[in-house]
Coordinates of C-alpha atoms in Angstrom, one line a residue:
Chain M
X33 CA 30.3 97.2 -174.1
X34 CA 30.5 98.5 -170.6
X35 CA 32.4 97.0 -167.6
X36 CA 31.1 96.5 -163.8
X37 CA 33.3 98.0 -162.1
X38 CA 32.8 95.8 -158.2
X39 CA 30.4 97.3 -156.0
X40 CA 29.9 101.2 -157.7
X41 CA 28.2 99.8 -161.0
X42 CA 25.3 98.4 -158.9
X43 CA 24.2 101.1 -157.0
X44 CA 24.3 103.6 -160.6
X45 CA 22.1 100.6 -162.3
X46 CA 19.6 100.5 -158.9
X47 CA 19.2 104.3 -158.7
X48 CA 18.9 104.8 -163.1
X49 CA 16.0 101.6 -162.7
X50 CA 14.3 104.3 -160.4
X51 CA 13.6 107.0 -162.8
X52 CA 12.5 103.9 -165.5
X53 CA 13.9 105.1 -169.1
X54 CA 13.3 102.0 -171.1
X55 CA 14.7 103.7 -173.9
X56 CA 17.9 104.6 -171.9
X57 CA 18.2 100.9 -171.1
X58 CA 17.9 99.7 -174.6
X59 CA 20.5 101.8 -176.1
X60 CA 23.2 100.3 -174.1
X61 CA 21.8 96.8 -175.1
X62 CA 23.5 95.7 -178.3
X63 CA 21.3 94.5 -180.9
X64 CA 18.2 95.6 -179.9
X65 CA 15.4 94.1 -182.7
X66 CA 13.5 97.3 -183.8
X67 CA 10.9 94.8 -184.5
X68 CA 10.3 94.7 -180.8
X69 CA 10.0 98.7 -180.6
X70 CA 7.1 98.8 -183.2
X71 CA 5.7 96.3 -181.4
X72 CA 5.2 98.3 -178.5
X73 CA 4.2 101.3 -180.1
X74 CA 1.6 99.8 -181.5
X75 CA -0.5 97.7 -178.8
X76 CA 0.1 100.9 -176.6
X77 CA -3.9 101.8 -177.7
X78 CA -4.9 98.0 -176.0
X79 CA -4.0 98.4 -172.2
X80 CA -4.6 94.1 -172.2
X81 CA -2.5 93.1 -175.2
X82 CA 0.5 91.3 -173.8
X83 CA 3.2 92.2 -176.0
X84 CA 5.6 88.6 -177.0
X85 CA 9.3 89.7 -176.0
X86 CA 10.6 86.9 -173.7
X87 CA 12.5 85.4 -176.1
X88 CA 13.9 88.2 -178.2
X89 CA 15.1 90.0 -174.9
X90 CA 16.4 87.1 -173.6
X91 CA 18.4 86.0 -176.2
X92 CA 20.2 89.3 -176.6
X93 CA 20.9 89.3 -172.9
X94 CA 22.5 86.1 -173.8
X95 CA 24.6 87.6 -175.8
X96 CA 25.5 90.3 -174.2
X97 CA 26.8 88.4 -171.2
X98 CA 28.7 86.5 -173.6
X99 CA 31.0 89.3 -174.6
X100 CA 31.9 90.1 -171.4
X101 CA 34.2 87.2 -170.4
X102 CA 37.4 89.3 -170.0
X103 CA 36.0 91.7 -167.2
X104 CA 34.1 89.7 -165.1
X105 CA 35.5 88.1 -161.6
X106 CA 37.2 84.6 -162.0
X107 CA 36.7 85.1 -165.9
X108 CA 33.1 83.7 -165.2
X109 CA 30.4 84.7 -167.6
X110 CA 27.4 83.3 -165.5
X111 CA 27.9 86.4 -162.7
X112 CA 28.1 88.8 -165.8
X113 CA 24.4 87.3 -166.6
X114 CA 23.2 87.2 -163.3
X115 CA 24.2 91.0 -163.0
X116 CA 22.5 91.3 -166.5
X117 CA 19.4 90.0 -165.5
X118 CA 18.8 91.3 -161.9
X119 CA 20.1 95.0 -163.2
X120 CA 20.1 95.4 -166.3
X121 CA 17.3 93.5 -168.0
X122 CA 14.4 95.9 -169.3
X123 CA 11.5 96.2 -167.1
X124 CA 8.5 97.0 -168.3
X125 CA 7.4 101.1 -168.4
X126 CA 4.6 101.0 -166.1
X127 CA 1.1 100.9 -168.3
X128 CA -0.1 104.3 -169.8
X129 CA -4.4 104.2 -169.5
X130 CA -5.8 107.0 -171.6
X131 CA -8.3 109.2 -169.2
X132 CA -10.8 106.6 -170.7
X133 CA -9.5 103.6 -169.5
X134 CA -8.4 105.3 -166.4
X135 CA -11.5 106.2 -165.0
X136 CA -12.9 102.5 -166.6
X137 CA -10.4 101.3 -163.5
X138 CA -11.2 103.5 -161.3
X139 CA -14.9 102.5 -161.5
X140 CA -13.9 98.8 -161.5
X141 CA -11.6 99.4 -158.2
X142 CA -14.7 100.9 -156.3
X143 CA -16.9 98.8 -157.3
X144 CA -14.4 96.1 -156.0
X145 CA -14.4 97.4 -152.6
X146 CA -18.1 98.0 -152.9
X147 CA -18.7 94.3 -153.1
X148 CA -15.9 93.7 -150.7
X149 CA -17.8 95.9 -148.3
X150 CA -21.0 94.1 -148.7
X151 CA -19.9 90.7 -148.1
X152 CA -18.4 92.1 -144.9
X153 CA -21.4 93.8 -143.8
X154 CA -23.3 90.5 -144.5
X155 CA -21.2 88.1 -142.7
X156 CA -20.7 90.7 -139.3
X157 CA -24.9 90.6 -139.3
X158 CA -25.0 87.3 -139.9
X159 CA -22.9 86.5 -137.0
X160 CA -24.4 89.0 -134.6
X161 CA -27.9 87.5 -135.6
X162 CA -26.4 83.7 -134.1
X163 CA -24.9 85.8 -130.8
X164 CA -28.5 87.0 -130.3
X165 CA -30.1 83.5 -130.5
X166 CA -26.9 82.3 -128.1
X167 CA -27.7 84.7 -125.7
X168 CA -31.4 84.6 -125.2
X169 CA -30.8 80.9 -125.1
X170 CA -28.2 81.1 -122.4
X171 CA -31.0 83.7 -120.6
X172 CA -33.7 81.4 -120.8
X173 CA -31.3 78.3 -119.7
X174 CA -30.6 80.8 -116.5
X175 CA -34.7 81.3 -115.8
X176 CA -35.1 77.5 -116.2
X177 CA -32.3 75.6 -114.5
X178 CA -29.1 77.0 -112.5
X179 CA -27.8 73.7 -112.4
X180 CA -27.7 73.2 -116.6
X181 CA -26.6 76.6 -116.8
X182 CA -23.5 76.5 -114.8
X183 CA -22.3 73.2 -116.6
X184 CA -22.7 74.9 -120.1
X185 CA -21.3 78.0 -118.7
X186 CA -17.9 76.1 -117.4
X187 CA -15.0 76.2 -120.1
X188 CA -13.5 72.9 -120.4
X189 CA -10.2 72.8 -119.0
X190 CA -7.3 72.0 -121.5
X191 CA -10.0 72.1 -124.8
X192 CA -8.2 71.8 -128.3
X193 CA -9.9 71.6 -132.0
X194 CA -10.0 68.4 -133.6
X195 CA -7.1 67.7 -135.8
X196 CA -10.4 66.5 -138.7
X197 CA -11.3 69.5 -138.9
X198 CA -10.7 70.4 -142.5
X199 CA -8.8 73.3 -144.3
X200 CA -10.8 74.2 -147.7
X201 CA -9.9 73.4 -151.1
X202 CA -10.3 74.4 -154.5
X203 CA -11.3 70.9 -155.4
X204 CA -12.5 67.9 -153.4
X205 CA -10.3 64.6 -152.5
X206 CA -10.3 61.3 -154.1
X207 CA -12.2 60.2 -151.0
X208 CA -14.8 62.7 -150.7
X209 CA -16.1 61.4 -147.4
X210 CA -15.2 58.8 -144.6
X211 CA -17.9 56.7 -144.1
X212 CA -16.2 54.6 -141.4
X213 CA -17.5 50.7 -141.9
X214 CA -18.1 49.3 -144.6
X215 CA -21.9 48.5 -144.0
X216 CA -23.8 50.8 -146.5
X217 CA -26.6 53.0 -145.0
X218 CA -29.4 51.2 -146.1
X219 CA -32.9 53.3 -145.2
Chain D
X216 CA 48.4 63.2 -125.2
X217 CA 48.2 60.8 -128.5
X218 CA 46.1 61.8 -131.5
X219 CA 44.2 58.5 -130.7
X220 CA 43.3 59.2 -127.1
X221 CA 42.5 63.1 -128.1
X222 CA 40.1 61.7 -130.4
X223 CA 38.7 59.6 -127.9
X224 CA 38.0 61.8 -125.8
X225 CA 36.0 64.4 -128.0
X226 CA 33.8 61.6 -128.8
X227 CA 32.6 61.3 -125.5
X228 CA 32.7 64.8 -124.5
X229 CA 30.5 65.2 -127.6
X230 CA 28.4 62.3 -126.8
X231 CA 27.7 63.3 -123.3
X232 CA 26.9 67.2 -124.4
X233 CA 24.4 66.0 -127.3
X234 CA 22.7 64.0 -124.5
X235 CA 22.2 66.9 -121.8
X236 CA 21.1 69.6 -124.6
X237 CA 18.6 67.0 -125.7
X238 CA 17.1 65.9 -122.2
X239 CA 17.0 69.6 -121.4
X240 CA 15.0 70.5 -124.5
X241 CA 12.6 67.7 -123.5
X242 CA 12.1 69.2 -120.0
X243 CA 11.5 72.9 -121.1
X244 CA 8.0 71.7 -122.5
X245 CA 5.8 73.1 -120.4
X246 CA 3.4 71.1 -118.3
X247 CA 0.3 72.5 -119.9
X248 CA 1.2 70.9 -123.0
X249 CA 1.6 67.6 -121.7
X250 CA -1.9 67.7 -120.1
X251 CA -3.2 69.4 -123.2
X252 CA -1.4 66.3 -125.3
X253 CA -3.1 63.5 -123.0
X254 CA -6.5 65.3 -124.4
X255 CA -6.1 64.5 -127.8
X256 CA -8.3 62.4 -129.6
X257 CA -5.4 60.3 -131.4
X258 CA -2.5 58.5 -129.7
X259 CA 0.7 59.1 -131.2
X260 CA 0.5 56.2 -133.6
X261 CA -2.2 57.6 -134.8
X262 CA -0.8 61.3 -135.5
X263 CA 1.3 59.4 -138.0
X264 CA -1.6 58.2 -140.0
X265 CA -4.0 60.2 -142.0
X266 CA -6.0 62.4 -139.4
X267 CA -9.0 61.9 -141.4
X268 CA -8.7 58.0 -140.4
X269 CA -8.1 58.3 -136.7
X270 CA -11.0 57.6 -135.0
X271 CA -12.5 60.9 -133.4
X272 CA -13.1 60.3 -129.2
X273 CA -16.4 62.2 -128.3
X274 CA -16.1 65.3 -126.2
X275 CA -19.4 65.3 -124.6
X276 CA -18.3 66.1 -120.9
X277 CA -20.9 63.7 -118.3
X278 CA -22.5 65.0 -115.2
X279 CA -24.5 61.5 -114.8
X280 CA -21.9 58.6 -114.3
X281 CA -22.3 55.3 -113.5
X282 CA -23.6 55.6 -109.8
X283 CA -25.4 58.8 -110.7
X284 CA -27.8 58.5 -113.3
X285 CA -31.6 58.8 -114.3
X286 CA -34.0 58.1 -117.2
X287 CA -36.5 60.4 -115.7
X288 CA -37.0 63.2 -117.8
X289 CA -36.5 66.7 -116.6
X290 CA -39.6 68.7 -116.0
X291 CA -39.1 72.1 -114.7
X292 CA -43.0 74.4 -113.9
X293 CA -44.5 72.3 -116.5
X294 CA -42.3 72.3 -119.4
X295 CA -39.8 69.6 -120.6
X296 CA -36.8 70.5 -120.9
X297 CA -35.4 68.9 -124.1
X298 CA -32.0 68.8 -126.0
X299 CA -31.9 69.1 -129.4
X300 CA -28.8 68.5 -131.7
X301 CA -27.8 71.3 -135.1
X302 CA -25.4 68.7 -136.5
X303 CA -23.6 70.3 -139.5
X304 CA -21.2 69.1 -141.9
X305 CA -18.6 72.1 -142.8
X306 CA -17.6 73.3 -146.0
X307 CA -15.3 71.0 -147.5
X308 CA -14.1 73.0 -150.5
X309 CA -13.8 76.8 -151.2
X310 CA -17.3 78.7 -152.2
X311 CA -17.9 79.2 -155.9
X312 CA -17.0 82.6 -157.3
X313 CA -19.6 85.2 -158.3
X314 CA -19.3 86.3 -162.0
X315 CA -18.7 89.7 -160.9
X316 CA -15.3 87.8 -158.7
X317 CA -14.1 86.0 -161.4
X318 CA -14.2 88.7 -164.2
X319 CA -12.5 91.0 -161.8
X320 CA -9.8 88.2 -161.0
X321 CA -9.4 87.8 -164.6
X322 CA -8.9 91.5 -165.1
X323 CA -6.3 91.7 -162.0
X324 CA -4.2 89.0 -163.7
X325 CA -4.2 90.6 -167.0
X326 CA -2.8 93.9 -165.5
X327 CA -0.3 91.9 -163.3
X328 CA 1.0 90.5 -167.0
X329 CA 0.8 93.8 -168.5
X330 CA 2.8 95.7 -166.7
X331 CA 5.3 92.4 -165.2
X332 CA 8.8 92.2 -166.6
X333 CA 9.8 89.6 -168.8
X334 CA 10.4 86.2 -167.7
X335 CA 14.0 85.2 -169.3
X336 CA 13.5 81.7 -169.9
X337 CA 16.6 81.4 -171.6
X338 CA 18.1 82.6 -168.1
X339 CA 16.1 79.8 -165.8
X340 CA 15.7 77.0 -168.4
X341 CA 19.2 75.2 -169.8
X342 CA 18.9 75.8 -173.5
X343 CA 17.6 72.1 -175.2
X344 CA 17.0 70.6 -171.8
X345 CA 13.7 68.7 -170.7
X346 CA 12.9 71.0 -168.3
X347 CA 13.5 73.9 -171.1
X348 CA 10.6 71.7 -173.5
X349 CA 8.1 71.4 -170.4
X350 CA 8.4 74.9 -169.7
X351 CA 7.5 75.5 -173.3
X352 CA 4.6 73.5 -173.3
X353 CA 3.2 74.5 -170.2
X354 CA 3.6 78.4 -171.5
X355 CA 1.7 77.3 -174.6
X356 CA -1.1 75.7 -172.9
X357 CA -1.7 78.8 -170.6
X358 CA -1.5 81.0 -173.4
X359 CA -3.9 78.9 -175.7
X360 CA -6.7 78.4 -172.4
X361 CA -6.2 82.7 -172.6
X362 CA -4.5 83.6 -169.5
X363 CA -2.3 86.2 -170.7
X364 CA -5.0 88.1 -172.0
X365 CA -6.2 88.4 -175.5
X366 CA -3.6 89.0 -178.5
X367 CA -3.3 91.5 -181.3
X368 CA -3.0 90.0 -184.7
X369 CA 0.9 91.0 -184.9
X370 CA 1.8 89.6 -182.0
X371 CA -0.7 86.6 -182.2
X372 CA 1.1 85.3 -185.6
X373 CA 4.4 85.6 -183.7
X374 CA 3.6 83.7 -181.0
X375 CA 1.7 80.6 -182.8
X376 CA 5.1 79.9 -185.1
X377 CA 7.0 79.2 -182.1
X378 CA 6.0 76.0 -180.6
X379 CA 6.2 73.3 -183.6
X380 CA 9.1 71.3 -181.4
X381 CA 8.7 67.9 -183.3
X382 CA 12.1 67.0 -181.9
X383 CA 10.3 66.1 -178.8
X384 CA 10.3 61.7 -178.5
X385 CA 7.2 60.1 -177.9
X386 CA 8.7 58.8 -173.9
X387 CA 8.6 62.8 -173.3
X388 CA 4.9 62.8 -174.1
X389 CA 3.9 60.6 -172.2
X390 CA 6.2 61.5 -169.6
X391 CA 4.2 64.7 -170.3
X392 CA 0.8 63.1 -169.8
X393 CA 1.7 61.2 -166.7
X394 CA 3.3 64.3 -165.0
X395 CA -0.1 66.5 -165.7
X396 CA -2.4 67.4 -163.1
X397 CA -6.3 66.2 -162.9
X398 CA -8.0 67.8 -160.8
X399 CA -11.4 66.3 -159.1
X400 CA -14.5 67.4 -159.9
X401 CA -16.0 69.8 -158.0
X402 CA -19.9 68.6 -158.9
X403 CA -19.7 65.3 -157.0
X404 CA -22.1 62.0 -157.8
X405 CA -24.5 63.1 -155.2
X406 CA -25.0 66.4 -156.1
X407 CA -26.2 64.6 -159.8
X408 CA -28.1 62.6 -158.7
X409 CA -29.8 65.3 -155.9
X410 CA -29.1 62.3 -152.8
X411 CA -30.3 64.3 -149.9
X412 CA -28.7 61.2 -147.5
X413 CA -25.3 61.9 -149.0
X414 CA -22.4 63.7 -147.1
X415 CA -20.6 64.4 -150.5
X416 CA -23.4 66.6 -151.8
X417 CA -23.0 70.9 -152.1
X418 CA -19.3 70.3 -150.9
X419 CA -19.1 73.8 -151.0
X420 CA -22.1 74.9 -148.5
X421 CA -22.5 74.0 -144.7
X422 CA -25.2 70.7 -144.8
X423 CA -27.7 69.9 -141.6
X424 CA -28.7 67.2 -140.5
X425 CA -32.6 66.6 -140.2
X426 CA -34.9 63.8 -139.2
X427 CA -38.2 62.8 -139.9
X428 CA -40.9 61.4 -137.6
X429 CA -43.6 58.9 -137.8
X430 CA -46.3 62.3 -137.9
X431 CA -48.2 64.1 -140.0
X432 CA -47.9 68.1 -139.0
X433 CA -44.4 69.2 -137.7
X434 CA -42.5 65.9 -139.0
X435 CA -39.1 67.2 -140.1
X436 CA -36.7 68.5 -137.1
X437 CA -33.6 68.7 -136.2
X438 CA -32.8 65.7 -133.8
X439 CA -34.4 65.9 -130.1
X440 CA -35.0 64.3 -126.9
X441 CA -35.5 65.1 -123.3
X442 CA -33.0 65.7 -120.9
X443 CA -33.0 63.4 -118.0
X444 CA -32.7 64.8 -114.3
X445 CA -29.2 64.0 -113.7
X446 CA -27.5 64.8 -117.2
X447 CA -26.3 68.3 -118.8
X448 CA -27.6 69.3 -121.9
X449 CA -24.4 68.1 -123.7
X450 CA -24.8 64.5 -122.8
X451 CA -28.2 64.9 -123.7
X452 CA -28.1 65.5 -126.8
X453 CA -25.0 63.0 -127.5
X454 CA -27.4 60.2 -126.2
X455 CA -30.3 61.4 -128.2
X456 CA -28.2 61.2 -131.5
X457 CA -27.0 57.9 -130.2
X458 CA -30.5 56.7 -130.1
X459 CA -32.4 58.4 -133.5
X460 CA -29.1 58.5 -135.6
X461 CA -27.4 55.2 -134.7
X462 CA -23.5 55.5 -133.4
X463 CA -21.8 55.6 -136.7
X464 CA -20.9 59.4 -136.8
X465 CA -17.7 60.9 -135.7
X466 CA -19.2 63.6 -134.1
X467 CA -17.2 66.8 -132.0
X468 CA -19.6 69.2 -129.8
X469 CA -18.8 72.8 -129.9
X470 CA -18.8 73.7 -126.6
X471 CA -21.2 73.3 -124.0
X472 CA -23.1 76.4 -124.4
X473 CA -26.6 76.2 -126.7
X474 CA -26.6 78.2 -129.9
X475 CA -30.2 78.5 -129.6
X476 CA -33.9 77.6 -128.1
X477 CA -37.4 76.9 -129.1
X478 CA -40.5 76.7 -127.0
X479 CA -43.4 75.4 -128.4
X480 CA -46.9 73.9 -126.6
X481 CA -48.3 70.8 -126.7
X482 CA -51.1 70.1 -129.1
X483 CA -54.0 68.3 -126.7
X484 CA -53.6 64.8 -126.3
X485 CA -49.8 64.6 -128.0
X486 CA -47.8 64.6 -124.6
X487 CA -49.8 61.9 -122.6
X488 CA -46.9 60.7 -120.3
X489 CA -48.7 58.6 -117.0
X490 CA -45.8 59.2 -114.9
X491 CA -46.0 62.9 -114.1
X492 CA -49.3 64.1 -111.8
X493 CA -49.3 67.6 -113.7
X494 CA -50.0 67.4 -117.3
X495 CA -47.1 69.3 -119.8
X496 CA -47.8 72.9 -120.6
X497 CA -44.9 72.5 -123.2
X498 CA -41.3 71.7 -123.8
X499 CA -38.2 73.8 -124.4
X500 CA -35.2 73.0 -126.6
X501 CA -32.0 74.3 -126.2
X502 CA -30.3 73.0 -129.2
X503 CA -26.3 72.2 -129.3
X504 CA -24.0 72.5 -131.9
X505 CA -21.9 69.5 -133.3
X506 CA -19.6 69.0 -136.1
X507 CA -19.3 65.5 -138.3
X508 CA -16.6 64.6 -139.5
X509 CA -17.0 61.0 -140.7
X510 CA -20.0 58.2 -140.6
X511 CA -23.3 58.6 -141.3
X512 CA -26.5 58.5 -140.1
X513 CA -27.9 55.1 -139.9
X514 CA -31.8 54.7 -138.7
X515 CA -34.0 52.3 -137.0
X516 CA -37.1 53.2 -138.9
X517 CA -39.1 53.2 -135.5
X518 CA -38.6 56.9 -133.8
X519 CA -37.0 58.5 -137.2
X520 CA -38.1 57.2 -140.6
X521 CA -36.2 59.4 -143.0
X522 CA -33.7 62.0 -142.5
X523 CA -31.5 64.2 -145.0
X524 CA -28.3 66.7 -144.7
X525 CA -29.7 70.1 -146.2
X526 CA -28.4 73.4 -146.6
X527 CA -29.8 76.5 -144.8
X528 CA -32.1 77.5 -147.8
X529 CA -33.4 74.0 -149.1
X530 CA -34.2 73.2 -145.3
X531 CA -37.4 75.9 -145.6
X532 CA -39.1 73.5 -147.8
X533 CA -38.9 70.2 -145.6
X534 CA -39.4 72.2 -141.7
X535 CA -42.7 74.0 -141.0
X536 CA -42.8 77.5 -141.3
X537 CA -42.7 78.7 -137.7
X538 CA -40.0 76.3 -136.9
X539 CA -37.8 77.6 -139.8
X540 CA -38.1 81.2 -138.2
X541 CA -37.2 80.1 -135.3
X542 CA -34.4 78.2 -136.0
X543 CA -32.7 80.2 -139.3
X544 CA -30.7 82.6 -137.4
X545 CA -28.8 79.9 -135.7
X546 CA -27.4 78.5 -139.1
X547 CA -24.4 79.8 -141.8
X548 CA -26.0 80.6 -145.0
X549 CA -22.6 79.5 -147.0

């Protein structure tokens, strides 16, 4: 078992999380389940396997902060923990792709930002397609009448959106729609 | 000085110091916002109810008033100049995903799992509390409906010997039950049963409104009328929809300036109007944009028969041809 010592201990465990030794970590863990290391080893081919450690890991943190009541400030066990899991807890070593699956991403990324791209593209013609009809409107408004085209011209002073107007959803309201009275719309 | 009357005098000190901070934080409000404020639609009761029920005051801004006003129709070198209305009813959920979206979504959480650190439940959840046995459940349910990715078999038989918690009492399943999220349907009534007078259909795509006249060729349009001599094309268009659509709609104009225009000619002996010496060459329509966002259209089965909210793409097969041309670019195709 190893003591924090206040303030010094945090930086070493920040800067050894940098360089990511898993197995480093694990050693100073007491009763580490092997079970959990075969484990690994052997979903390492399946980049998508998700490997079932939460409770294993957490119970041994458990533990560990258990033993520690003697060192820690006040004689409280809970900081030891909360040191144990913010520093000290095992992350993850970042996922190893074989050149395979690596260049499987890859493709998968560009094609992302392909179809990203697209959709862009769409939307900016798309909008520059309703500017055109504004304008020629507006330039045919001019030719016709000076007096309509000044009034639509003229900003109203002190405009604000309408507080209906909705953000989206994923999924509609219990009241879809408000029809306002209560008089159906018959034909 | 006594305790009592040090005391005392705090108070008001403090009384009379809350006061002044609070009048002057009134006053630093800017003026604009005050005259912005009076231009809201709701009055302050109203903010406090559900903005979806507050009635919506039109925008339309009037040149003609109640001195100075016309019902002669404007006519400018032979062609009428006519307002016509794009009344569209936004998006009210998010757009479906592509298949090519969601299986890339799916793929981004996986990899987000994979390479996560573990989540110390033990840490978060108080070992045998209720919270602790929801937290369970939950975790089941998301692994059972496959959001953590498929399992190998090693790991899969781990994982399904876990959850047998029999020790949990039948108030904590139905606590369970109540406490779960439904969420509504996306696919609403209307969409079933293809009502194309319905607001709640395609909730996910912008819908137009259309109306149908008493006449054969070129019957579906969007709504229309003339502009009269004294009124701007925003007013026009208001009354128009007043008129062919009835006055139960909620409707907000975007600005004053038309999205769009259409000229078209006369077929001979449509536009027989005794009034005016010079016969009509034509008419032109500016058309203005509007929002709904509550009512519905309700007809007089005299100038508009039929009408129906469509979406950009289903429109093609109610309008004729040349009009759809015309008028497509002016509309969102989501």
């Amino acid at each position: 078992a190893h003591s924090y010592p206040a303030g010094i201990h945090f930086e070493d465990s920040t800067s050894s999380n940098s360089t990511s030794i898993s197995a480093f970590r694990e050693d100073r863990i007491p009763n580490t389940s092997t079970s959990y290391n075969n484990l690994k080893e052997s979903t390492m081919s399946s980049p998508f396997v998700r490997v079932a450690l939460t409770t294993s890991k957490s119970a041994t943190l458990m533990r560990a902060a258990g033993k520690k009541s003697g060192t820690s400030l006040n004689g409280d066990a809970r900081n030891d923990l909360i040191k144990k899991v913010l520093f000290d807890a095992p992350s993850r070593s970042p996922v190893r792709l074989s050149q395979d699956d690596l260049s499987r991403h890859e493709t998968i990324e560009r094609a992302w930002k392909l179809v990203r791209q697209q959709q862009k593209q769409a939307n900016a013609e798309s909008l520059a397609r309703k500017f055109e009809m504004m304008r020629k409107a507006n330039a045919e408004l001019e030719l016709i009448s000076p007096v309509l085209f000044k009034h639509s011209q003229t900003k109203e002073r002190n405009a604000v959106f309408p507080r209906q107007l909705r953000t989206l959803t994923d999924t509609p309201s219990k009241q879809i729609w408000n029809y306002r009275n209560d008089k159906s719309v018959k034909a | 000085m006594s305790v009592v009357r040090r005391t005392q005098v705090l108070k008001a000190v403090a009384g009379s110091l809350s006061q002044t901070i609070a009048r002057r934080q009134i006053q630093a409000l800017p003026a604009r916002f005050a005259a912005s404020a009076r231009s809201f639609s709701s009055t302050t009761n109203a903010y406090n109810a559900a903005a979806a029920d507050a009635p919506l005051k039109s925008n339309i801004s009037t040149t003609s008033s109640a001195l100075v006003s016309s019902t002669k129709d404007m006519i400018v070198n032979g062609h009428r100049v006519v307002a016509g209305a794009v009344v569209s009813r936004q998006p009210l959920i998010l757009r479906d995903l592509t298949p090519f979206e969601q299986e890339y979504f799916n793929y981004q959480r996986n990899l987000e799992r994979k390479n996560a650190s573990p989540f110390a439940s033990e840490f978060y959840f108080k070992k045998g509390s209720i919270a602790e046995k929801q937290w369970r459940q939950v975790d089941a349910e998301r692994e059972s409906a496959g959001l953590y990715g498929t399992l190998s078999p090693a790991s899969a038989e781990s994982s399904l010997g876990q959850d047998q918690d029999s020790d949990m009492t039948e108030e904590d399943r139905i606590a369970a039950l109540e406490a779960k999220v439904v969420f509504n349907d996306r696919i609403t009534e209307a969409d079933r049963k293809k009502d194309m007078r319905s607001l709640e259909r395609a909730l996910a795509r912008t819908l137009y409104l259309i109306v149908k006249k008493p006449r054969d060729q070129h019957a579906w349009q969007f709504p229309q009328g003339g502009v009269h001599v004294v009124e701007n094309l925003q007013e026009a268009a208001g009354r128009e929809l007043n008129e062919e659509c009835g006055s139960n709609m909620d409707l907000w104009f975007v600005g004053r300036v038309p999205i769009g225009h259409y000229a078209y000619s006369h077929p001979k002996g449509t536009m027989t109007k005794s009034e005016n010496p010079t016969p009509l060459k034509g008419s032109k329509v500016f058309f203005m944009k509007a929002h709904i966002f509550a009512g519905n259209v309700q007809i007089d089965n005299k100038e508009v028969v039929d009408y129906a909210w469509v979406t950009k793409d289903e429109m093609k097969s109610y309008v004729t041809p040349e009009y759809y041309e015309a008028v497509k670019d002016m509309l969102s195709d989501q």
